[in-house]
Amino acid sequence: MLARAMTDRSDAAPGGRRGQRAWTVISGGGAASDEALLVDFFGGEARAFGELVSRHQRLVQALVRRYVTRPEDAADLAQAAFLRAFAAARRSLARKGGTQPGLFRAWLVRIAVNVGKNHARDVGRWRFESAEVLAESAATGPDAVALLERSEQRRRVRAAMGCLSVRQREVVMLRVDGGLPFKEVAEALRITENNAKVHFHHAVKRLKAAMEGEDG
Amino acid sequence: MSAPEFTHCAEMEALLAERASGPLEAPEAAALARHLLGCAPCRTAAGHWETLFSLVALQPPTLKEEAAMRDLPSRTLLAWRLREDRWKRVPVLAASGLLAAAAVLLVVWHGPQRPTAVASAARVSVVADSATPGQLDWTDGASWEVDEVEATEPGADDATLDDGLALEGDGAFSLGDSG
């Protein structure tokens, strides 16, 4: 039976275009929890698998995109993250008879980040540039100065991102790319929520200085 | 260009940065929204924070990226099933491998040695029907000995298989690893 257990949970939409971003909190009052779907899937209900992947694929995609340069790589990394998360969930179910509420999503986020980092390490590059940067570099006319200025700001901010500590960068990326609340950021990184905020504000201080054109 | 003013009301700066980067807890979001209604400089600062994080953010997925993700649920389920089928074959493959390895070891171990009287008697009894006297086939004899080991010590193979599976299971995933 699909949707055996009914729970309330919230899913924040992962980040999209700035300015068009809406931090929609979707109330899941009528949806089965991740954990109930896992039990269903390992009980033989194949549809539960598709439901879980569909539920989280935008989040996983948003997280792994940072580490790839080719679209097909993002899909492959997302698939790898899901497979590892399902394998981990099955072991947890076998050993403990269940998983804590929200744990699957936290695993998935952490695994997606690790899969992405491993890929970036293997490939040797991160994705900092985007289509917008290419458009800015090709602009001419009255807007060219403003676009050039923005392009320079972007270059400085992204250079500053590269200078952050690993933890600071992870917190910023989980916020910006994944659109996660600090509570989920903390769960995924297995730190306290307060610690996540401290890392975030240290990072923000450096990014702000970079945007203002200061060294740092 | 003048530097953007990120701070007007100092107590709101942290919340402005947090709001521009992602969702806030409901009470914080409500408090900040109330403040912004009556504070124009903070609304301007909020715009600067939005700009900052837009420089950090990636562009939305392209059509090509969306297309690559479209069949992810079905593709991932197929990959999961293939993986499961592979795991089901592991015990058979491992047992076959162990038998082959044991056969090779026995050939290497006993091949160059002169057979003992007992072993010779056993081998002779097995191969006597097909072998010409004085031309015993030691390869056939070795194969027969492998069957004897397999029949009398099943526990050894089981233990090896269990270890192999457990190692793979634990090694495949660890939340403690940060990559």
CSV table of C-alpha atoms in Angstrom, one decimal:
chain,number,residue,atom,x,y,z
A,1,MET,CA,0.0,0.0,0.0
A,2,LEU,CA,1.4,3.4,-1.0
A,3,ALA,CA,1.4,6.1,1.6
A,4,ARG,CA,1.0,4.0,4.6
A,5,ALA,CA,1.9,6.7,7.2
A,6,MET,CA,0.6,10.2,7.0
A,7,THR,CA,2.7,13.0,8.5
A,8,ASP,CA,3.1,16.7,8.2
A,9,ARG,CA,6.3,17.9,6.8
A,10,SER,CA,7.7,20.9,5.0
A,11,ASP,CA,9.8,21.0,1.9
A,12,ALA,CA,11.5,24.3,0.9
A,13,ALA,CA,11.9,24.8,-2.8
A,14,PRO,CA,15.5,24.9,-3.9
A,15,GLY,CA,16.9,28.2,-5.1
A,16,GLY,CA,16.3,29.5,-8.6
A,17,ARG,CA,16.8,32.8,-10.3
A,18,ARG,CA,17.4,35.6,-7.9
A,19,GLY,CA,14.5,38.1,-7.8
A,20,GLN,CA,12.1,35.4,-9.0
A,21,ARG,CA,12.8,33.2,-6.1
A,22,ALA,CA,9.9,32.4,-3.8
A,23,TRP,CA,10.7,30.5,-0.6
A,24,THR,CA,7.6,28.5,-0.9
A,25,VAL,CA,7.0,26.2,2.0
A,26,ILE,CA,4.9,23.4,0.7
A,27,SER,CA,2.7,21.8,3.4
A,28,GLY,CA,2.8,18.1,2.9
A,29,GLY,CA,-0.4,17.4,4.9
A,30,GLY,CA,-1.7,14.9,2.4
A,31,ALA,CA,1.6,13.2,1.5
A,32,ALA,CA,3.3,10.2,3.0
A,33,SER,CA,6.5,10.9,4.8
A,34,ASP,CA,9.8,9.9,3.2
A,35,GLU,CA,10.2,7.2,5.8
A,36,ALA,CA,6.8,5.7,5.0
A,37,LEU,CA,7.6,5.6,1.3
A,38,LEU,CA,10.9,3.9,2.1
A,39,VAL,CA,9.1,1.2,4.0
A,40,ASP,CA,6.6,0.8,1.2
A,41,PHE,CA,9.4,0.6,-1.4
A,42,PHE,CA,11.4,-2.1,0.5
A,43,GLY,CA,8.1,-3.9,1.0
A,44,GLY,CA,7.8,-4.2,-2.8
A,45,GLU,CA,6.0,-1.0,-3.8
A,46,ALA,CA,8.0,0.3,-6.8
A,47,ARG,CA,5.9,3.4,-7.1
A,48,ALA,CA,7.2,4.6,-3.8
A,49,PHE,CA,10.7,4.8,-5.2
A,50,GLY,CA,9.6,7.1,-8.0
A,51,GLU,CA,7.6,9.2,-5.6
A,52,LEU,CA,10.7,9.7,-3.4
A,53,VAL,CA,13.0,10.5,-6.3
A,54,SER,CA,10.5,12.9,-7.8
A,55,ARG,CA,10.0,14.6,-4.4
A,56,HIS,CA,13.7,15.4,-4.0
A,57,GLN,CA,15.2,15.5,-7.4
A,58,ARG,CA,15.1,19.3,-7.8
A,59,LEU,CA,16.9,19.7,-4.5
A,60,VAL,CA,19.5,17.1,-5.4
A,61,GLN,CA,19.9,18.6,-8.9
A,62,ALA,CA,20.3,22.1,-7.4
A,63,LEU,CA,23.1,20.8,-5.1
A,64,VAL,CA,25.1,18.8,-7.6
A,65,ARG,CA,24.9,21.4,-10.4
A,66,ARG,CA,27.5,23.5,-8.5
A,67,TYR,CA,30.1,20.7,-9.1
A,68,VAL,CA,29.6,19.9,-12.8
A,69,THR,CA,30.2,21.5,-16.1
A,70,ARG,CA,28.0,19.2,-18.3
A,71,PRO,CA,24.2,18.8,-17.8
A,72,GLU,CA,24.4,15.1,-18.2
A,73,ASP,CA,26.8,14.9,-15.3
A,74,ALA,CA,24.3,16.5,-13.0
A,75,ALA,CA,21.8,13.8,-13.8
A,76,ASP,CA,24.4,11.1,-13.3
A,77,LEU,CA,25.5,12.5,-10.0
A,78,ALA,CA,21.9,12.9,-8.9
A,79,GLN,CA,21.2,9.3,-9.7
A,80,ALA,CA,24.3,8.2,-7.8
A,81,ALA,CA,23.2,10.2,-4.8
A,82,PHE,CA,19.8,8.6,-4.8
A,83,LEU,CA,21.2,5.1,-5.1
A,84,ARG,CA,23.5,5.6,-2.2
A,85,ALA,CA,20.8,7.2,-0.1
A,86,PHE,CA,18.5,4.2,-0.8
A,87,ALA,CA,21.2,1.7,0.1
A,88,ALA,CA,21.9,3.6,3.3
A,89,ALA,CA,18.2,3.7,4.2
A,90,ARG,CA,17.8,-0.1,3.6
A,91,ARG,CA,20.7,-0.8,5.9
A,92,SER,CA,19.2,1.5,8.5
A,93,LEU,CA,15.8,-0.2,8.2
A,94,ALA,CA,17.4,-3.6,8.5
A,95,ARG,CA,19.5,-2.8,11.6
A,96,LYS,CA,17.1,-0.5,13.5
A,97,GLY,CA,13.7,-1.3,12.0
A,98,GLY,CA,13.2,2.3,10.9
A,99,THR,CA,14.7,5.7,10.3
A,100,GLN,CA,14.1,8.9,12.1
A,101,PRO,CA,11.8,11.4,10.5
A,102,GLY,CA,13.7,13.7,8.1
A,103,LEU,CA,16.8,11.5,8.2
A,104,PHE,CA,16.5,10.3,4.6
A,105,ARG,CA,16.4,13.9,3.3
A,106,ALA,CA,19.4,14.8,5.5
A,107,TRP,CA,21.3,11.8,4.2
A,108,LEU,CA,20.4,12.7,0.6
A,109,VAL,CA,21.6,16.3,1.0
A,110,ARG,CA,24.9,15.2,2.6
A,111,ILE,CA,25.4,12.4,0.0
A,112,ALA,CA,24.6,14.8,-2.9
A,113,VAL,CA,27.3,17.2,-1.6
A,114,ASN,CA,29.8,14.5,-1.1
A,115,VAL,CA,29.1,13.0,-4.5
A,116,GLY,CA,29.5,16.4,-6.1
A,117,LYS,CA,32.7,17.1,-4.2
A,118,ASN,CA,34.2,13.8,-5.3
A,119,HIS,CA,33.2,14.5,-8.9
A,120,ALA,CA,34.7,18.0,-8.8
A,121,ARG,CA,37.9,16.6,-7.3
A,122,ASP,CA,38.1,14.0,-10.1
A,123,VAL,CA,37.4,16.5,-12.8
A,124,GLY,CA,39.5,19.2,-11.2
A,125,ARG,CA,37.1,22.1,-11.5
A,126,TRP,CA,34.0,23.8,-10.1
A,127,ARG,CA,31.3,25.5,-11.9
A,128,PHE,CA,31.6,29.1,-11.1
A,129,GLU,CA,30.7,30.6,-14.5
A,130,SER,CA,27.3,30.6,-16.1
A,131,ALA,CA,25.5,31.5,-19.3
A,132,GLU,CA,24.9,35.0,-17.9
A,133,VAL,CA,28.6,35.6,-17.6
A,134,LEU,CA,29.0,34.7,-21.3
A,135,ALA,CA,26.2,37.1,-22.2
A,136,GLU,CA,27.7,39.9,-20.1
A,137,SER,CA,31.1,39.5,-21.8
A,138,ALA,CA,29.5,39.8,-25.2
A,139,ALA,CA,27.4,42.9,-24.4
A,140,THR,CA,27.9,46.3,-26.1
A,141,GLY,CA,26.3,49.7,-26.0
A,142,PRO,CA,25.0,51.8,-23.0
A,143,ASP,CA,24.5,48.7,-20.8
A,144,ALA,CA,28.0,47.5,-21.4
A,145,VAL,CA,29.5,49.5,-18.5
A,146,ALA,CA,26.9,48.3,-16.0
A,147,LEU,CA,27.2,44.8,-17.2
A,148,LEU,CA,30.9,44.9,-17.1
A,149,GLU,CA,30.7,46.3,-13.5
A,150,ARG,CA,28.4,43.4,-12.5
A,151,SER,CA,30.7,41.0,-14.2
A,152,GLU,CA,33.6,42.3,-12.2
A,153,GLN,CA,31.6,42.0,-9.0
A,154,ARG,CA,30.6,38.5,-9.8
A,155,ARG,CA,34.3,37.6,-10.5
A,156,ARG,CA,35.3,39.0,-7.1
A,157,VAL,CA,32.5,37.4,-5.2
A,158,ARG,CA,33.1,34.0,-6.7
A,159,ALA,CA,36.8,34.4,-6.1
A,160,ALA,CA,35.9,35.1,-2.5
A,161,MET,CA,33.8,31.9,-2.5
A,162,GLY,CA,36.8,30.0,-3.4
A,163,CYS,CA,38.7,31.4,-0.4
A,164,LEU,CA,36.1,30.4,2.2
A,165,SER,CA,36.7,27.5,4.4
A,166,VAL,CA,35.1,24.2,3.2
A,167,ARG,CA,32.4,24.4,5.9
A,168,GLN,CA,31.6,28.1,5.2
A,169,ARG,CA,31.2,27.3,1.5
A,170,GLU,CA,29.0,24.3,2.2
A,171,VAL,CA,26.7,26.3,4.4
A,172,VAL,CA,26.4,29.1,1.8
A,173,MET,CA,25.8,26.6,-1.0
A,174,LEU,CA,23.2,24.7,0.9
A,175,ARG,CA,21.4,28.0,1.6
A,176,VAL,CA,21.7,29.5,-1.9
A,177,ASP,CA,21.7,26.4,-4.1
A,178,GLY,CA,19.5,24.1,-2.0
A,179,GLY,CA,17.3,26.8,-0.4
A,180,LEU,CA,17.5,24.9,2.9
A,181,PRO,CA,16.6,26.4,6.2
A,182,PHE,CA,19.4,26.6,8.8
A,183,LYS,CA,17.9,23.7,10.7
A,184,GLU,CA,18.3,21.4,7.6
A,185,VAL,CA,21.7,22.8,6.8
A,186,ALA,CA,22.8,21.9,10.3
A,187,GLU,CA,21.3,18.4,10.1
A,188,ALA,CA,23.0,17.7,6.7
A,189,LEU,CA,26.4,18.9,7.9
A,190,ARG,CA,25.9,17.4,11.4
A,191,ILE,CA,26.6,20.6,13.2
A,192,THR,CA,24.4,22.7,15.4
A,193,GLU,CA,22.1,25.3,13.9
A,194,ASN,CA,23.9,28.0,15.7
A,195,ASN,CA,27.2,26.8,14.3
A,196,ALA,CA,25.7,26.8,10.8
A,197,LYS,CA,24.7,30.4,11.3
A,198,VAL,CA,28.1,31.4,12.6
A,199,HIS,CA,29.8,29.8,9.5
A,200,PHE,CA,27.2,31.6,7.3
A,201,HIS,CA,27.9,35.0,8.8
A,202,HIS,CA,31.6,34.6,8.6
A,203,ALA,CA,31.3,33.7,5.0
A,204,VAL,CA,28.9,36.6,4.3
A,205,LYS,CA,31.3,39.1,5.7
A,206,ARG,CA,33.9,38.0,3.2
A,207,LEU,CA,31.5,37.9,0.3
A,208,LYS,CA,30.2,41.4,1.2
A,209,ALA,CA,33.8,42.8,1.3
A,210,ALA,CA,34.5,41.2,-2.1
A,211,MET,CA,31.4,42.7,-3.6
A,212,GLU,CA,32.4,46.2,-2.3
A,213,GLY,CA,35.8,45.7,-3.9
A,214,GLU,CA,37.7,45.3,-0.7
A,215,ASP,CA,40.5,42.7,-0.3
A,216,GLY,CA,39.6,39.9,1.7
B,1,MET,CA,30.6,53.7,-7.8
B,2,SER,CA,29.6,54.2,-4.1
B,3,ALA,CA,29.6,51.2,-1.9
B,4,PRO,CA,26.2,49.7,-1.3
B,5,GLU,CA,24.8,50.2,2.2
B,6,PHE,CA,24.2,46.7,3.6
B,7,THR,CA,23.3,47.9,7.1
B,8,HIS,CA,21.0,50.6,8.3
B,9,CYS,CA,19.5,49.1,11.4
B,10,ALA,CA,22.3,47.1,12.9
B,11,GLU,CA,20.0,44.6,14.6
B,12,MET,CA,18.4,43.7,11.3
B,13,GLU,CA,21.6,43.1,9.3
B,14,ALA,CA,21.9,39.4,10.1
B,15,LEU,CA,18.3,38.7,9.3
B,16,LEU,CA,18.6,40.6,6.0
B,17,ALA,CA,21.5,38.5,4.9
B,18,GLU,CA,19.8,35.3,6.0
B,19,ARG,CA,16.6,36.2,4.2
B,20,ALA,CA,18.4,37.0,1.0
B,21,SER,CA,20.1,33.6,1.0
B,22,GLY,CA,17.2,31.3,1.9
B,23,PRO,CA,14.2,30.7,4.0
B,24,LEU,CA,13.8,32.1,7.6
B,25,GLU,CA,11.9,30.7,10.5
B,26,ALA,CA,8.3,32.0,10.4
B,27,PRO,CA,8.6,34.3,13.4
B,28,GLU,CA,11.8,35.9,12.1
B,29,ALA,CA,10.4,36.3,8.7
B,30,ALA,CA,7.3,38.0,10.1
B,31,ALA,CA,9.3,40.3,12.3
B,32,LEU,CA,11.6,41.3,9.5
B,33,ALA,CA,8.6,41.9,7.2
B,34,ARG,CA,7.0,44.2,9.7
B,35,HIS,CA,10.3,46.2,10.1
B,36,LEU,CA,10.8,46.5,6.3
B,37,LEU,CA,7.3,48.0,5.9
B,38,GLY,CA,8.4,51.0,8.0
B,39,CYS,CA,12.1,51.3,7.1
B,40,ALA,CA,13.0,52.4,3.6
B,41,PRO,CA,16.8,52.3,4.2
B,42,CYS,CA,16.5,48.6,5.3
B,43,ARG,CA,14.5,47.9,2.2
B,44,THR,CA,17.3,49.3,0.1
B,45,ALA,CA,19.8,47.3,2.1
B,46,ALA,CA,17.7,44.2,1.5
B,47,GLY,CA,18.1,44.8,-2.2
B,48,HIS,CA,21.9,44.9,-1.9
B,49,TRP,CA,21.8,41.6,-0.1
B,50,GLU,CA,19.7,40.1,-2.9
B,51,THR,CA,22.2,41.4,-5.4
B,52,LEU,CA,25.1,39.8,-3.4
B,53,PHE,CA,23.5,36.4,-3.3
B,54,SER,CA,22.5,36.6,-7.0
B,55,LEU,CA,26.2,36.8,-7.7
B,56,VAL,CA,26.8,33.7,-5.7
B,57,ALA,CA,23.8,31.7,-7.2
B,58,LEU,CA,24.0,29.7,-10.4
B,59,GLN,CA,21.6,30.4,-13.2
B,60,PRO,CA,18.5,28.3,-13.4
B,61,PRO,CA,18.8,25.0,-15.2
B,62,THR,CA,18.8,25.2,-18.9
B,63,LEU,CA,16.4,23.2,-21.0
B,64,LYS,CA,19.1,20.7,-21.7
B,65,GLU,CA,19.7,20.2,-18.0
B,66,GLU,CA,16.0,19.9,-17.3
B,67,ALA,CA,15.7,17.3,-20.1
B,68,ALA,CA,18.6,15.3,-18.7
B,69,MET,CA,16.7,15.2,-15.3
B,70,ARG,CA,13.3,14.4,-16.7
B,71,ASP,CA,13.5,10.6,-16.6
B,72,LEU,CA,15.5,10.5,-13.4
B,73,PRO,CA,12.9,8.5,-11.3
B,74,SER,CA,12.6,5.7,-13.9
B,75,ARG,CA,16.3,5.7,-14.7
B,76,THR,CA,17.3,5.5,-11.1
B,77,LEU,CA,14.8,2.7,-10.4
B,78,LEU,CA,16.3,0.8,-13.3
B,79,ALA,CA,19.8,1.3,-12.0
B,80,TRP,CA,18.7,0.2,-8.6
B,81,ARG,CA,17.2,-3.1,-10.0
B,82,LEU,CA,20.3,-3.8,-12.0
B,83,ARG,CA,22.4,-3.3,-8.9
B,84,GLU,CA,20.2,-5.6,-6.9
B,85,ASP,CA,20.4,-8.3,-9.6
B,86,ARG,CA,24.2,-8.0,-9.5
B,87,TRP,CA,24.2,-8.4,-5.8
B,88,LYS,CA,22.1,-11.5,-6.0
B,89,ARG,CA,24.7,-13.0,-8.3
B,90,VAL,CA,27.6,-12.2,-5.9
B,91,PRO,CA,27.3,-15.4,-3.8
B,92,VAL,CA,27.4,-17.6,-6.9
B,93,LEU,CA,30.2,-15.7,-8.5
B,94,ALA,CA,32.2,-15.7,-5.2
B,95,ALA,CA,31.7,-19.4,-4.7
B,96,SER,CA,32.8,-20.1,-8.3
B,97,GLY,CA,35.8,-17.9,-7.8
B,98,LEU,CA,36.8,-19.6,-4.6
B,99,LEU,CA,36.6,-23.0,-6.2
B,100,ALA,CA,38.7,-21.9,-9.0
B,101,ALA,CA,41.2,-20.3,-6.7
B,102,ALA,CA,41.4,-23.4,-4.5
B,103,ALA,CA,41.9,-25.6,-7.6
B,104,VAL,CA,44.8,-23.4,-8.8
B,105,LEU,CA,46.3,-23.4,-5.3
B,106,LEU,CA,46.1,-27.2,-5.1
B,107,VAL,CA,47.7,-27.6,-8.5
B,108,VAL,CA,50.5,-25.2,-7.5
B,109,TRP,CA,51.0,-26.8,-4.1
B,110,HIS,CA,50.9,-30.5,-5.1
B,111,GLY,CA,51.9,-30.3,-8.7
B,112,PRO,CA,55.7,-30.4,-8.3
B,113,GLN,CA,55.8,-32.8,-5.3
B,114,ARG,CA,55.9,-36.5,-5.4
B,115,PRO,CA,52.6,-37.9,-4.2
B,116,THR,CA,52.4,-39.5,-0.8
B,117,ALA,CA,51.5,-43.1,-0.5
B,118,VAL,CA,48.0,-42.4,0.8
B,119,ALA,CA,47.3,-39.6,-1.7
B,120,SER,CA,48.6,-41.7,-4.5
B,121,ALA,CA,46.3,-44.5,-3.6
B,122,ALA,CA,43.3,-42.2,-3.6
B,123,ARG,CA,44.2,-40.6,-6.8
B,124,VAL,CA,45.0,-43.9,-8.4
B,125,SER,CA,41.5,-45.2,-7.4
B,126,VAL,CA,39.9,-42.2,-9.1
B,127,VAL,CA,41.8,-42.1,-12.3
B,128,ALA,CA,42.7,-45.7,-12.6
B,129,ASP,CA,39.8,-46.4,-15.0
B,130,SER,CA,40.9,-43.8,-17.5
B,131,ALA,CA,44.7,-43.7,-17.0
B,132,THR,CA,47.2,-45.9,-18.6
B,133,PRO,CA,49.4,-47.5,-16.0
B,134,GLY,CA,52.5,-45.4,-15.4
B,135,GLN,CA,50.9,-42.3,-17.0
B,136,LEU,CA,48.7,-40.9,-14.2
B,137,ASP,CA,46.9,-37.6,-14.9
B,138,TRP,CA,47.7,-35.3,-12.0
B,139,THR,CA,45.3,-32.6,-13.2
B,140,ASP,CA,42.4,-34.9,-12.8
B,141,GLY,CA,43.6,-35.9,-9.4
B,142,ALA,CA,43.8,-32.3,-8.3
B,143,SER,CA,40.3,-31.6,-9.4
B,144,TRP,CA,39.0,-34.5,-7.4
B,145,GLU,CA,40.8,-33.2,-4.3
B,146,VAL,CA,39.1,-29.8,-4.7
B,147,ASP,CA,35.7,-31.5,-4.5
B,148,GLU,CA,36.8,-33.2,-1.3
B,149,VAL,CA,37.7,-29.9,0.3
B,150,GLU,CA,34.4,-28.3,-0.8
B,151,ALA,CA,32.4,-31.2,0.5
B,152,THR,CA,34.0,-31.4,4.0
B,153,GLU,CA,34.5,-27.7,4.8
B,154,PRO,CA,31.5,-25.7,3.8
B,155,GLY,CA,31.9,-23.3,6.6
B,156,ALA,CA,35.1,-21.8,5.2
B,157,ASP,CA,33.4,-20.6,2.1
B,158,ASP,CA,30.4,-19.2,3.9
B,159,ALA,CA,32.6,-17.1,6.2
B,160,THR,CA,34.5,-15.7,3.3
B,161,LEU,CA,31.3,-14.7,1.5
B,162,ASP,CA,29.8,-13.1,4.6
B,163,ASP,CA,32.9,-11.0,5.1
B,164,GLY,CA,32.9,-9.9,1.6
B,165,LEU,CA,29.3,-8.7,1.6
B,166,ALA,CA,29.6,-7.0,5.0
B,167,LEU,CA,32.7,-5.1,3.8
B,168,GLU,CA,30.9,-3.8,0.7
B,169,GLY,CA,27.8,-2.9,2.7
B,170,ASP,CA,29.7,-0.9,5.3
B,171,GLY,CA,32.1,0.6,2.9
B,172,ALA,CA,29.6,1.8,0.4
B,173,PHE,CA,28.2,4.6,2.6
B,174,SER,CA,29.3,6.6,5.5
B,175,LEU,CA,27.7,9.8,6.7
B,176,GLY,CA,30.9,10.6,8.6
B,177,ASP,CA,32.9,11.0,5.4
B,178,SER,CA,32.8,14.5,4.1
B,179,GLY,CA,34.4,13.6,0.9
